[in-house]
Coordinates of C-alpha atoms in Angstrom, one line a residue:
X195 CA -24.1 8.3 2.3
X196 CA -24.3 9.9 -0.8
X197 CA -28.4 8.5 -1.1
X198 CA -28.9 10.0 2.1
X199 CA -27.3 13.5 2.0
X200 CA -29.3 14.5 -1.5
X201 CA -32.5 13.0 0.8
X202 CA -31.8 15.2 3.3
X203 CA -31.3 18.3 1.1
X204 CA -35.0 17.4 -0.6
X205 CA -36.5 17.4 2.8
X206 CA -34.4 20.5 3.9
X207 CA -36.1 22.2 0.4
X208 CA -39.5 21.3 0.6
X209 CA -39.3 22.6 4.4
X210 CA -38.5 26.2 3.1
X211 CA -41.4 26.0 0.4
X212 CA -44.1 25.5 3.0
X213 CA -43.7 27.5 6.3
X214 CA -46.9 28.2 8.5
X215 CA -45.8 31.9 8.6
X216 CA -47.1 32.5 5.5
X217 CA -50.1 32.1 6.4
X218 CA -52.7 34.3 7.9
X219 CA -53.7 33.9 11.4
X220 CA -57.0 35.6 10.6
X221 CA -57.9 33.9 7.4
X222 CA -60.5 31.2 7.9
X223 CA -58.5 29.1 6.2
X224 CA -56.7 28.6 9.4
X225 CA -57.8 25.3 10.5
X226 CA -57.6 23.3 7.4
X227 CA -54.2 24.9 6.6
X228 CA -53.1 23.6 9.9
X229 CA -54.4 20.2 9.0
X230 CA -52.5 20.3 5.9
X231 CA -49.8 21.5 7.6
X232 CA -49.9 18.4 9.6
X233 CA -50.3 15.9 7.7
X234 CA -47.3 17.2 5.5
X235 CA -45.4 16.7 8.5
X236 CA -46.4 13.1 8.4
X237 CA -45.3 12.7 4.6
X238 CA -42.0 14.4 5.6
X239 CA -41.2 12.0 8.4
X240 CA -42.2 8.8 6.1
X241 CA -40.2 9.8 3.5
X242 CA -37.5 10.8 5.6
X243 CA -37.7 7.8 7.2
X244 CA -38.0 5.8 4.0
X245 CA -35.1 7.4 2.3
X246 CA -32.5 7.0 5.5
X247 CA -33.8 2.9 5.2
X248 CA -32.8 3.6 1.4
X249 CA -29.6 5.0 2.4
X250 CA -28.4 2.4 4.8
X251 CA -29.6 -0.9 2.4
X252 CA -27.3 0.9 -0.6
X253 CA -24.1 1.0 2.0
X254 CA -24.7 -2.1 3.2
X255 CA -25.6 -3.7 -0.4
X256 CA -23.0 -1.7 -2.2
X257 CA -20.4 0.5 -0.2
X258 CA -19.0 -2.1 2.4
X259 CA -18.7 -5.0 0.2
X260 CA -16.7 -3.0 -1.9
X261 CA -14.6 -1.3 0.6
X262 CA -13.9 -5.0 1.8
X263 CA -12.4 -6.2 -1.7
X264 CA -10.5 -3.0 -2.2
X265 CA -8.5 -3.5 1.5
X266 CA -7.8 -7.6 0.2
X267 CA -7.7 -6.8 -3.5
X268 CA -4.4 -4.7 -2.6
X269 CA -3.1 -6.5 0.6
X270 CA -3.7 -4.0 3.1
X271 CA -6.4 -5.1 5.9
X272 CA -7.7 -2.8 8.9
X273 CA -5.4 -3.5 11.8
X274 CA -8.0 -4.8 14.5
X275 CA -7.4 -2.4 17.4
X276 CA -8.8 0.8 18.9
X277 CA -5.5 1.6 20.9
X278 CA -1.9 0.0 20.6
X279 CA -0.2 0.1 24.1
X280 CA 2.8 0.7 24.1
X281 CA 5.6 -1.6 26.1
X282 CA 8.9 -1.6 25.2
X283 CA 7.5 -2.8 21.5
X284 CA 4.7 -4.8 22.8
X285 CA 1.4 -4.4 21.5
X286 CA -2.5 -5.0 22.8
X287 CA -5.0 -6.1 20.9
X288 CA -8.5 -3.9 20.2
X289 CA -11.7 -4.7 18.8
X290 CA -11.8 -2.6 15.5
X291 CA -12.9 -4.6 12.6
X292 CA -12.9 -4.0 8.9
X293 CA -16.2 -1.9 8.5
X294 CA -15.0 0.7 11.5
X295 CA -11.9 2.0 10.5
X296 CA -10.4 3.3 6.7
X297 CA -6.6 2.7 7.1
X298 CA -6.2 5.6 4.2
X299 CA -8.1 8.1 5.8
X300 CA -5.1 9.6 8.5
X301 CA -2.2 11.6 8.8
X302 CA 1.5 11.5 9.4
X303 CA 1.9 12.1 13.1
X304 CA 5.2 12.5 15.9
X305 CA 6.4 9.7 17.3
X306 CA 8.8 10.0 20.2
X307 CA 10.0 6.3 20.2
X308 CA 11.1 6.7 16.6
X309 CA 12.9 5.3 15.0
X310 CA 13.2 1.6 15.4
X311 CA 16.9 1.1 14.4
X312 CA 20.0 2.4 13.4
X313 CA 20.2 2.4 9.7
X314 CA 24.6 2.6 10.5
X315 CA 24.5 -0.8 12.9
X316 CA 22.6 -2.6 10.1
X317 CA 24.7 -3.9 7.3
X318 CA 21.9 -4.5 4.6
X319 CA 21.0 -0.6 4.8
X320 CA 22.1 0.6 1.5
X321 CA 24.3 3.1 2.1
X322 CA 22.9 5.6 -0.2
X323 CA 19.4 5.6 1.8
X324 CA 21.2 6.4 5.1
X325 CA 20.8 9.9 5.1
X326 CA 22.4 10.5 8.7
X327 CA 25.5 8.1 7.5
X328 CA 25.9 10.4 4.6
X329 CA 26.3 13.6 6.5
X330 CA 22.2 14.5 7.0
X331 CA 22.6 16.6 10.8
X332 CA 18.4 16.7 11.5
X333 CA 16.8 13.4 12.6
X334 CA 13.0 14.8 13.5
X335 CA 12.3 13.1 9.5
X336 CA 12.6 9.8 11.0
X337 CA 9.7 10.7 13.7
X338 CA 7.0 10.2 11.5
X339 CA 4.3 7.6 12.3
X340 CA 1.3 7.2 10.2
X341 CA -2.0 7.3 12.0
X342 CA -5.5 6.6 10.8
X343 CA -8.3 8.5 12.0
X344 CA -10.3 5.7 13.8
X345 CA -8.1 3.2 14.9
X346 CA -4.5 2.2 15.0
X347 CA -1.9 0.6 13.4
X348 CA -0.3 -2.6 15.6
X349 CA 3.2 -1.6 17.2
X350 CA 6.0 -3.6 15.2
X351 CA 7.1 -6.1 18.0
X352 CA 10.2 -7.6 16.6
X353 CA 10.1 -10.9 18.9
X354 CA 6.5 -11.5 17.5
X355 CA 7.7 -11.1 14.0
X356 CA 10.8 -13.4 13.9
X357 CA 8.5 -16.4 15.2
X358 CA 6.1 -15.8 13.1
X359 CA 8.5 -15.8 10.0
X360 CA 10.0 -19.0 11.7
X361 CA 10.7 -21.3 8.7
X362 CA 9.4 -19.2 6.2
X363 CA 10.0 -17.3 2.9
X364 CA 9.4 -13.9 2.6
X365 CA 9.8 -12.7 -1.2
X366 CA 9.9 -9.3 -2.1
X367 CA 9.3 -8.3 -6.2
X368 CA 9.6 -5.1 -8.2
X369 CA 11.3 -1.7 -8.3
X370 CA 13.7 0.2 -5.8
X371 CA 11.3 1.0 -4.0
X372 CA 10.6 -2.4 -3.3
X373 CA 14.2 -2.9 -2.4
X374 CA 14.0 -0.1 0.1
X375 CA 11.5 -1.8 1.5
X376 CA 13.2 -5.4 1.9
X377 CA 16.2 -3.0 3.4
X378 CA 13.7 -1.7 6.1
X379 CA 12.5 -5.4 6.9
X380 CA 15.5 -6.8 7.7
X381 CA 16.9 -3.9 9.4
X382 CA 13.7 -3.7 11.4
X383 CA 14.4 -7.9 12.1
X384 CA 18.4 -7.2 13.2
X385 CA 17.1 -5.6 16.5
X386 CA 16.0 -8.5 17.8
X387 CA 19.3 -10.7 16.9
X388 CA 21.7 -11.6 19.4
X389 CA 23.7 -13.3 16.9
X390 CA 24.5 -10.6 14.2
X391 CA 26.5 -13.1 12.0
X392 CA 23.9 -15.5 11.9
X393 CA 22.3 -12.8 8.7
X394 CA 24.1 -13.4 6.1
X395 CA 22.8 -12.3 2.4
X396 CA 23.1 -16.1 0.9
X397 CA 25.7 -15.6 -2.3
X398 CA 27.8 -13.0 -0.5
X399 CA 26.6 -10.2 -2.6
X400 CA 26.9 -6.4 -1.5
X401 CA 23.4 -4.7 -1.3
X402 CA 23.6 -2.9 -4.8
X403 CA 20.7 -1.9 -7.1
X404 CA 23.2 -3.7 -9.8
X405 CA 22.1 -7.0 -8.7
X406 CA 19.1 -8.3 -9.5
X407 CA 18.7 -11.6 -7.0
X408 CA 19.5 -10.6 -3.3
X409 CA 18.6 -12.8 -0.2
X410 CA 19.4 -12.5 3.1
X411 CA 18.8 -15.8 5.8
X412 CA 18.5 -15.3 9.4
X413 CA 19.8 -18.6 10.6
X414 CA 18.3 -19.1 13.4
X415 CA 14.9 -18.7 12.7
X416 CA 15.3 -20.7 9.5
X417 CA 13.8 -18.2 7.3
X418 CA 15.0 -16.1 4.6
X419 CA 13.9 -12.4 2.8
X420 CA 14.2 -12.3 -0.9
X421 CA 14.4 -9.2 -3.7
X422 CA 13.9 -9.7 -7.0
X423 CA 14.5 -6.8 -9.0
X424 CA 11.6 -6.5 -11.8
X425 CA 10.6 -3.0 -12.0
X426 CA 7.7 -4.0 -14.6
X427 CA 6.7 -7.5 -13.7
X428 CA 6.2 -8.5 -17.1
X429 CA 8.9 -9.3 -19.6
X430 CA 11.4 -7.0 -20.6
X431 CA 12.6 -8.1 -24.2
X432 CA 15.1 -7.1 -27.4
X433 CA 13.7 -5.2 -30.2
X434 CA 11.7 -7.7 -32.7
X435 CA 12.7 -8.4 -35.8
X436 CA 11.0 -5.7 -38.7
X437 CA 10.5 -2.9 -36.2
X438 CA 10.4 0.7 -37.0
X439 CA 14.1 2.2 -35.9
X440 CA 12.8 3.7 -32.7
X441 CA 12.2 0.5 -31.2
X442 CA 15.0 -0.7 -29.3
X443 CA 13.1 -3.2 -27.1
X444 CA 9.6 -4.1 -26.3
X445 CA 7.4 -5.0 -23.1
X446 CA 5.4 -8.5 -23.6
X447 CA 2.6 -7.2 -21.7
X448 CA 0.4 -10.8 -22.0
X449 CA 4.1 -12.4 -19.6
X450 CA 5.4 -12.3 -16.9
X451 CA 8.8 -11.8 -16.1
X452 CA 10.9 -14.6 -16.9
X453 CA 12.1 -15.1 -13.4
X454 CA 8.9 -15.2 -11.9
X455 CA 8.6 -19.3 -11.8
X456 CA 11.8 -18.2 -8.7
X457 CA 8.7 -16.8 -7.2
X458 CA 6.1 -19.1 -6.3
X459 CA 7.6 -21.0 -3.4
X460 CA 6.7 -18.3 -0.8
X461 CA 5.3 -17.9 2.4
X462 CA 4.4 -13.6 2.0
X463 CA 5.0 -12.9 -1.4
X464 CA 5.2 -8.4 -1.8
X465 CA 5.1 -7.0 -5.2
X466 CA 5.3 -3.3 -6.4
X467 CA 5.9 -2.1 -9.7
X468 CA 4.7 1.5 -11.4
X469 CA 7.5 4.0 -10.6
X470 CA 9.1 2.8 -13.9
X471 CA 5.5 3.0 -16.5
X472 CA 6.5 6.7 -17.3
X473 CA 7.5 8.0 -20.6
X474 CA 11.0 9.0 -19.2
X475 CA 11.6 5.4 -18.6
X476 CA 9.7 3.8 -21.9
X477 CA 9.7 5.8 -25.0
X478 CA 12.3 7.9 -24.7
X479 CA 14.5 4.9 -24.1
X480 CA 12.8 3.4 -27.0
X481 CA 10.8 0.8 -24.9
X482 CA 7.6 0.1 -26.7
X483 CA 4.8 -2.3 -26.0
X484 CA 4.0 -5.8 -27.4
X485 CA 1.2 -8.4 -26.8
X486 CA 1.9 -11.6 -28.8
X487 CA 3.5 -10.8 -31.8
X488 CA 2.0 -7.7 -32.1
X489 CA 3.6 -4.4 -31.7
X490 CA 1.3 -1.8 -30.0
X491 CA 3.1 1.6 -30.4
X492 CA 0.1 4.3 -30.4
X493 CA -0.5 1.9 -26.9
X494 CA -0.8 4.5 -24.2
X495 CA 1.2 3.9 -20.7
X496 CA -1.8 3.5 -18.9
X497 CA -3.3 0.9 -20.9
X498 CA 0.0 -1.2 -21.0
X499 CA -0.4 -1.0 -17.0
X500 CA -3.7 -2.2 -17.2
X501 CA -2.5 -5.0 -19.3
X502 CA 0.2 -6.0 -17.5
X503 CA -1.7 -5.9 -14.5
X504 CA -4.4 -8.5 -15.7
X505 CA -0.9 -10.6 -16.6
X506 CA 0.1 -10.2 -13.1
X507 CA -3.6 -11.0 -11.3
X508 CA -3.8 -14.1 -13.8
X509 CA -0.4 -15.3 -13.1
X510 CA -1.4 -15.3 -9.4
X511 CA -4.5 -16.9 -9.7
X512 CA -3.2 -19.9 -11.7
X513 CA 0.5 -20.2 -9.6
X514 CA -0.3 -18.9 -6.5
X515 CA -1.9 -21.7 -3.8
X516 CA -3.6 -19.0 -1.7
X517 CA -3.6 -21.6 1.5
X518 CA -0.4 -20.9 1.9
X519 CA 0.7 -17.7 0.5
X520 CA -0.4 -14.3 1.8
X521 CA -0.2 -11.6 -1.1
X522 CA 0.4 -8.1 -1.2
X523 CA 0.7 -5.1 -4.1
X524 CA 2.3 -1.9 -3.5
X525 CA 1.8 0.3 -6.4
X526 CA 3.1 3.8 -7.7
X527 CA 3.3 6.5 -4.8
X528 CA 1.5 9.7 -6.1
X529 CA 3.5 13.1 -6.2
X530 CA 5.1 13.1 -3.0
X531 CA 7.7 15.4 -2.6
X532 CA 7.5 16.0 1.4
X533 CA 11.5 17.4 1.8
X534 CA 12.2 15.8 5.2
X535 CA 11.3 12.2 4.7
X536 CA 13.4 11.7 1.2
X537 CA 16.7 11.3 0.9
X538 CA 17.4 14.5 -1.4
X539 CA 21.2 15.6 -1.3
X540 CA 22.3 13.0 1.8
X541 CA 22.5 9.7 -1.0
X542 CA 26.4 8.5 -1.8
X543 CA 25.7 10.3 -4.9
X544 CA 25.6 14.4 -4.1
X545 CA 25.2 15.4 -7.9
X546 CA 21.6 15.1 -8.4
X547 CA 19.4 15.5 -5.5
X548 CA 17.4 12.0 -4.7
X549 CA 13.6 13.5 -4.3
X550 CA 12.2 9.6 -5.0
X551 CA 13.6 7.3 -2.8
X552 CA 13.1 7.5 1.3
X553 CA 15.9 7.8 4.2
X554 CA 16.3 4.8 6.4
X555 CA 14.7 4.8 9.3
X556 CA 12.0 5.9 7.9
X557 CA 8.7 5.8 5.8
X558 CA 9.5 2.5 4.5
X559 CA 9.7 0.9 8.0
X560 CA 5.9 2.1 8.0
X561 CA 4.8 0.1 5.1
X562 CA 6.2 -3.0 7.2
X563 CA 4.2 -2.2 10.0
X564 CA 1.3 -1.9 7.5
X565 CA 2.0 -5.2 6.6
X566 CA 3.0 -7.2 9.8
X567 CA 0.0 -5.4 11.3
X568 CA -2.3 -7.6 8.8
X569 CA -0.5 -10.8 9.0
X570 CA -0.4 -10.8 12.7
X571 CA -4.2 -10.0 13.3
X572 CA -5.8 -11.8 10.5
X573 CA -2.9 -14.3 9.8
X574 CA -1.1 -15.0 13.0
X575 CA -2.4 -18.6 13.6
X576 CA -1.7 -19.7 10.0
X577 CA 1.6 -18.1 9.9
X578 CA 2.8 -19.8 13.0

């Protein structure tokens, strides 16, 4: 598009240069200025003509292709459908494809049949991101639906999920806000169990930031949802031997987490990782960056993300079998300080305001929809 427009603006120029008012009606140059005049027109139109061809070979060549690997390359795919219908849950199928709609081009918009559940009836809603259970008295924050601008996102129909998950492993990997998002699944899941005590999380554990393995089987689907709390992905590790005094530990940037052999048996495998690779959480903790032996302390955060990153895309390429598992990467949320959606002073802890994390119900619940929305139109006969 870019080709095109600065075309266009030539064309527009070169108009506004030549202009038959300018010349005389009474010169007897008239005639062969108007034969010039003519024949420009005929240049303009070829080259306009020739430069909008340009254009649409560069997007074609260039632009979609690339557009195509960005939506795959982070696990987010254009939901196929012009217009959800909405019954009970229930959703319709459309005929949007990849190259119509940008799933990142929208807006936040109202939603009367928000929210989807009840973060109090579900018992694997941490209990510091249920802002109404803590005292929160407004509930128009968990109203929010995100739209994009040319299409929309499938309606979450929670019959549709649970078979598709039938016998399947669902692992989640990365920060809190990763966590969140594991809470929202299974929350989202519990509305369509009879059974409530056929959930169980599998070692008994309370759903706690402290632990960092928590899994939670719905029995009668045969399936379970997994968290694995690695807020870096690669391996966090004690301060080598020799090191200057402010290094207390180090991040091997070339391995992955030590746990991450726990994570290749999967069926949907969700990572996220970045709201930690600040220097709040790194060097001023004394956390310093390492690749082999080597201690890299003028290293700059965002080149130890890019590292680690290539760890992480190399890891999946060489332990992943992509015939069976579907991948997806979540990372860092830019500044995002909406008041409403967060959770702010409604956490279990009132002391310091909580302007990171989200309420349940809320956005969260929207990055499943994201997700389910992919599986079920591009995935739903494997995944079956």
């Amino acid at each position: 598009m870019e080709v095109f427009q600065r075309s266009k603006s030539f064309n527009q120029r070169a108009l506004s240069v030549v202009s038959p008012r300018t010349l005389s009606l009474g010169s007897p140059r008239v005639n062969r200025s108007s034969f010039n005049w003519r024949r420009l027109h005929v240049l303009i139109a070829i080259g306009f003509s020739f430069s909008l061809l340009m254009a649409i070979g560069v997007v074609y060549m260039y632009v979609l292709p690339s557009l195509s690997q960005a939506f795959h390359g982070f696990g987010i795919s254009v939901p196929s459908g012009t217009s959800d219908k909405k019954e009970g849950f229930g959703i319709s199928k459309s005929n949007y494809s990849l190259r119509d709609c940008d799933i990142f081009d929208g807006s936040w918009v109202q939603e009367t049949a928000y929210p989807l559940y009840n973060a109090s009836e579900c018992p694997f809603a941490e209990r510091g991101f249920n802002c109404l259970g803590n005292g929160r008295m407004d509930k128009d924050y968990q109203k929010w639906r995100w739209k994009p601008k040319n299409c929309d996102i499938r309606w979450f129909n929670v019959n549709e999920a649970l078979e598709s998950l039938r016998n399947k492993r669902v692992v989640f990997v990365g920060d809190s806000m990763s966590r969140t998002q594991w809470e929202s699944l299974i929350c989202l899941l519990m509305t369509g169990i009879e059974d409530k005590q056929s959930v169980y999380e599998v070692n008994g554990n309370e759903i706690t930031k402290l632990v960092r393995y928590l899994g939670v089987r719905f029995s009668s689907f045969n399936f379970t949802i997994e968290f694995f709390r690695s807020v870096f992905l690669v391996q966090h590790g004690w301060m080598p031997r020799h090191a200057p005094k402010r290094v207390r530990s180090t991040l091997k940037l070339d391995k992955l987490d030590d746990i991450s052999n726990q994570w290749v048996d999967s069926d949907i495998l969700i990572f996220n990782s970045g709201q930690w690779w600040v220097p709040g959480k790194l060097f001023k903790t004394g956390c310093y960056f390492q690749v082999g032996n080597s201690l890299r302390l003028g290293m700059s955060i965002t080149n130890a993300f890019r590292v680690a990153m290539n760890t992480w895309a190399s890891w999946v390429e060489n332990r992943i079998d992509p015939n069976r598992t579907r991948i997806f990467f979540r990372t860092f949320e830019p500044s995002h300080w909406r008041r409403d959606a967060h959770v702010g002073k409604w956490s279990d802890s009132q002391l310091v305001p909580d302007c990171s994390h989200w309420c349940l119900p809320g956005v969260p619940d929207m990055w499943n929809e994201i997700v389910f929305s992919y599986l079920l139109t591009n995935h739903g006969d494997s995944l079956q």
